[in-house]
Coordinates of C-alpha atoms in Angstrom, one line a residue:
X1 CA -0.7 14.8 -6.8
X2 CA -1.8 17.0 -9.5
X3 CA -5.4 18.2 -9.9
X4 CA -7.7 15.8 -11.9
X5 CA -8.0 16.5 -15.6
X6 CA -10.7 15.3 -18.0
X7 CA -10.1 11.7 -19.3
X8 CA -8.4 11.7 -22.7
X9 CA -10.5 10.4 -25.6
X10 CA -9.5 6.8 -26.1
X11 CA -11.7 6.2 -29.1
X12 CA -8.6 6.2 -31.4
X13 CA -7.4 3.0 -29.7
X14 CA -10.3 1.1 -31.3
X15 CA -9.4 0.0 -34.8
X16 CA -11.9 1.0 -37.5
X17 CA -11.7 -2.6 -38.9
X18 CA -12.9 -3.9 -35.5
X19 CA -15.9 -1.5 -35.6
X20 CA -16.8 -2.6 -39.1
X21 CA -16.3 -6.3 -38.4
X22 CA -16.6 -7.1 -34.7
X23 CA -16.4 -10.8 -35.4
X24 CA -12.7 -10.4 -36.3
X25 CA -11.7 -8.6 -33.1
X26 CA -8.0 -8.7 -32.2
X27 CA -7.9 -7.8 -28.6
X28 CA -4.2 -7.1 -28.8
X29 CA -5.1 -3.9 -30.7
X30 CA -6.9 -2.4 -27.7
X31 CA -4.2 -0.4 -25.9
X32 CA -4.0 2.8 -24.0
X33 CA -0.7 4.3 -22.6
X34 CA -1.5 5.9 -19.2
X35 CA 0.3 9.2 -18.7
X36 CA -1.9 11.6 -16.7
X37 CA -0.2 11.7 -13.4
X38 CA 2.0 9.7 -10.9
X39 CA 1.8 8.4 -7.4
X40 CA 4.7 8.1 -4.9
X41 CA 5.0 7.1 -1.2
X42 CA 5.5 10.8 -0.3
X43 CA 2.2 11.7 -2.0
X44 CA -0.1 9.6 0.1
X45 CA -1.8 10.2 3.4
X46 CA -0.7 8.0 6.4
X47 CA -4.4 7.0 6.8
X48 CA -5.8 5.0 3.8
X49 CA -9.3 6.2 4.5
X50 CA -8.2 9.8 4.1
X51 CA -6.3 8.8 1.0
X52 CA -9.5 7.1 -0.4
X53 CA -11.5 10.2 0.3
X54 CA -9.0 12.4 -1.5
X55 CA -9.2 10.2 -4.6
X56 CA -12.9 9.9 -4.3
X57 CA -13.4 13.7 -4.2
X58 CA -11.1 14.0 -7.3
X59 CA -13.2 11.4 -9.1
X60 CA -16.3 13.5 -8.4
X61 CA -14.5 16.6 -9.6
X62 CA -13.5 14.7 -12.8
X63 CA -17.2 13.9 -13.3
X64 CA -16.6 10.1 -13.1
X65 CA -19.7 8.1 -14.0
X66 CA -21.1 6.8 -10.7
X67 CA -17.9 7.3 -8.7
X68 CA -19.3 5.2 -5.9
X69 CA -19.8 2.1 -8.1
X70 CA -17.5 -0.7 -7.0
X71 CA -16.9 -4.3 -7.9
X72 CA -17.7 -6.6 -5.0
X73 CA -16.0 -10.0 -5.0
X74 CA -17.1 -12.8 -2.7
X75 CA -16.4 -16.5 -2.6
X76 CA -17.9 -19.8 -1.3
X77 CA -16.3 -21.6 1.6
X78 CA -14.4 -23.8 -0.9
X79 CA -13.1 -20.8 -2.8
X80 CA -15.4 -20.5 -5.8
X81 CA -15.4 -16.7 -6.6
X82 CA -18.1 -14.4 -7.9
X83 CA -18.2 -10.7 -8.6
X84 CA -20.7 -7.9 -9.4
X85 CA -21.0 -4.2 -9.3
X86 CA -22.7 -2.6 -6.2
X87 CA -22.9 1.0 -4.9
X88 CA -21.0 2.3 -1.9
X89 CA -23.6 3.9 0.4
X90 CA -21.6 4.8 3.5
X91 CA -18.0 5.2 4.6
X92 CA -16.9 5.5 8.2
X93 CA -13.7 4.6 10.1
X94 CA -15.3 1.1 10.5
X95 CA -15.5 0.5 6.7
X96 CA -17.3 0.6 3.4
X97 CA -21.1 -0.2 3.5
X98 CA -23.5 -1.4 0.8
X99 CA -27.0 -2.7 1.0
X100 CA -28.6 -5.8 -0.6
X101 CA -30.9 -8.7 -0.1
X102 CA -29.4 -11.1 2.6
X103 CA -30.9 -14.0 0.7
X104 CA -29.2 -13.2 -2.6
X105 CA -26.2 -15.1 -4.0
X106 CA -23.7 -12.7 -2.5
X107 CA -25.6 -12.7 0.8
X108 CA -25.4 -16.5 1.1
X109 CA -21.6 -16.3 0.3
X110 CA -21.0 -13.5 2.8
X111 CA -22.8 -15.4 5.6
X112 CA -20.7 -18.5 5.1
X113 CA -17.5 -16.8 4.2
X114 CA -17.5 -13.2 5.6
X115 CA -14.6 -11.8 3.6
X116 CA -14.7 -9.7 0.5
X117 CA -12.7 -7.6 -2.0
X118 CA -13.8 -4.3 -3.5
X119 CA -12.5 -2.5 -6.6
X120 CA -13.1 1.1 -7.6
X121 CA -12.1 2.0 -11.1
X122 CA -12.1 5.5 -12.4
X123 CA -10.8 5.6 -16.1
X124 CA -11.2 9.4 -16.2
X125 CA -8.3 9.5 -13.8
X126 CA -6.5 6.3 -14.9
X127 CA -6.9 5.0 -11.3
X128 CA -8.2 2.1 -9.3
X129 CA -8.4 1.2 -5.7
X130 CA -8.5 -2.3 -4.3
X131 CA -9.7 -3.1 -0.8
X132 CA -9.8 -6.4 1.0
X133 CA -11.3 -7.1 4.4
X134 CA -13.7 -8.8 6.7
X135 CA -17.5 -8.4 6.4
X136 CA -20.2 -7.9 8.9
X137 CA -23.8 -6.8 8.8
X138 CA -24.7 -3.2 9.6
X139 CA -26.9 -2.6 12.5
X140 CA -30.7 -2.8 12.2
X141 CA -30.9 0.9 12.9
X142 CA -28.4 1.6 10.0
X143 CA -30.4 -0.6 7.6
X144 CA -33.7 1.0 8.6
X145 CA -32.3 4.5 8.2
X146 CA -30.9 3.8 4.8
X147 CA -34.0 2.0 3.6
X148 CA -36.3 4.8 4.7
X149 CA -34.3 7.4 2.7
X150 CA -34.5 5.4 -0.6
X151 CA -36.9 6.5 -3.3
X152 CA -40.3 4.9 -2.8
X153 CA -40.1 2.8 -6.0
X154 CA -36.6 1.6 -5.0
X155 CA -38.1 0.4 -1.7
X156 CA -40.9 -1.3 -3.4
X157 CA -38.5 -3.0 -5.9
X158 CA -36.3 -4.3 -3.1
X159 CA -39.2 -5.7 -1.2
X160 CA -40.8 -7.3 -4.4
X161 CA -37.7 -9.0 -5.7
X162 CA -36.6 -12.5 -4.5
X163 CA -33.1 -11.6 -5.5
X164 CA -31.0 -14.2 -7.2
X165 CA -33.9 -16.7 -7.3
X166 CA -35.2 -18.2 -10.5
X167 CA -38.5 -16.5 -11.5
X168 CA -40.9 -17.6 -14.4
X169 CA -40.8 -14.3 -16.3
X170 CA -40.7 -10.5 -15.9
X171 CA -44.5 -10.4 -15.5
X172 CA -44.1 -12.2 -12.2
X173 CA -41.8 -9.5 -10.9
X174 CA -44.0 -6.7 -12.1
X175 CA -47.1 -8.3 -10.6
X176 CA -45.3 -8.5 -7.2
X177 CA -44.2 -4.9 -7.5
X178 CA -47.7 -3.5 -8.3
X179 CA -49.2 -5.7 -5.5
X180 CA -46.9 -4.1 -3.0
X181 CA -47.6 -0.7 -4.3
X182 CA -51.3 -1.2 -3.8
X183 CA -50.8 -2.5 -0.3
X184 CA -48.8 0.6 0.6
X185 CA -50.4 3.5 -1.3
X186 CA -48.8 6.0 1.1
X187 CA -45.4 4.7 0.0
X188 CA -44.5 3.8 3.6
X189 CA -43.3 0.3 2.9
X190 CA -41.4 -1.3 5.8
X191 CA -37.9 -2.7 5.3
X192 CA -38.0 -6.5 4.8
X193 CA -36.1 -8.4 7.5
X194 CA -34.0 -10.1 4.8
X195 CA -32.8 -6.8 3.3
X196 CA -30.0 -4.6 4.8
X197 CA -26.4 -3.6 4.9
X198 CA -23.0 -5.1 4.9
X199 CA -19.8 -3.4 6.0
X200 CA -16.4 -4.3 4.6
X201 CA -13.7 -3.5 7.3
X202 CA -10.4 -3.2 5.4
X203 CA -7.2 -5.0 6.2
X204 CA -5.6 -4.0 3.0
X205 CA -5.8 -1.1 0.5
X206 CA -4.0 -0.7 -2.8
X207 CA -3.9 2.6 -4.7
X208 CA -3.1 2.1 -8.4
X209 CA -2.2 4.9 -10.8
X210 CA -1.7 4.2 -14.5
X211 CA 1.7 5.1 -15.9
X212 CA 3.5 4.8 -19.3
X213 CA 5.0 1.6 -20.5
X214 CA 2.9 -0.4 -18.0
X215 CA 5.2 0.7 -15.2
X216 CA 2.2 1.6 -13.1
X217 CA 2.4 3.0 -9.6
X218 CA 1.0 0.8 -6.9
X219 CA 1.0 1.9 -3.2
X220 CA -0.2 -0.7 -0.7
X221 CA -1.4 -0.2 2.9
X222 CA -1.3 -3.3 5.1
X223 CA -3.0 -3.3 8.5
X224 CA -0.5 -3.4 11.4
X225 CA -2.8 -2.4 14.2
X226 CA -3.0 0.4 15.2
X227 CA -1.1 1.7 12.2
X228 CA -0.8 1.0 8.5
X229 CA 2.3 -0.1 6.7
X230 CA 2.8 1.8 3.5
X231 CA 4.9 0.2 0.8
X232 CA 5.4 0.2 -3.0
X233 CA 4.7 -2.9 -4.9
X234 CA 5.7 -3.7 -8.5
X235 CA 3.2 -3.4 -11.3

């Protein structure tokens, strides 16, 4: 794999007519031909976690905006999906961890259907990584440790927000925030029991590299304990 290079300016792919009149957008006109680099089976590490770290480090070097941002897709027990962006906060041999309110929409779905999919997208490198796996809560100690290292106002915000619930207005949230601030002037607010981490333990990875003519490179890792099967799949 070649070293990362800055993302090419794609502004020329947006028609000036669309900028002047967004009501007449023709989405067929939005098109980028990917040509920065390639990916072959001989390029990748035998361990997908090591391969992920290589690409993640290159995303940092390319100054990707929030390289740890990832789409988290969950589903209800009857298969109704939902997705949102969350931030990767820990990576170990056991999996990818993020933190949230257990009583949120995603929390309820993960408790009843503990499987998820993740997507990292780095347009600067014309790359994405898809991950699928089972989900479990992090330990209480892990959640406590992460919560204690968050900025004070982030801790207050997490404790004040009844995430995903309907609230009357923003003033309601701000009042709860300021009330908690006054109760803990030293900033030492405890972690709420309904807030903590989840860990996605992968059973599948897919590394996607954009290529010309939409003949993208896709290398899949499928879990075959204790090893991983590596194979190319068609774009």
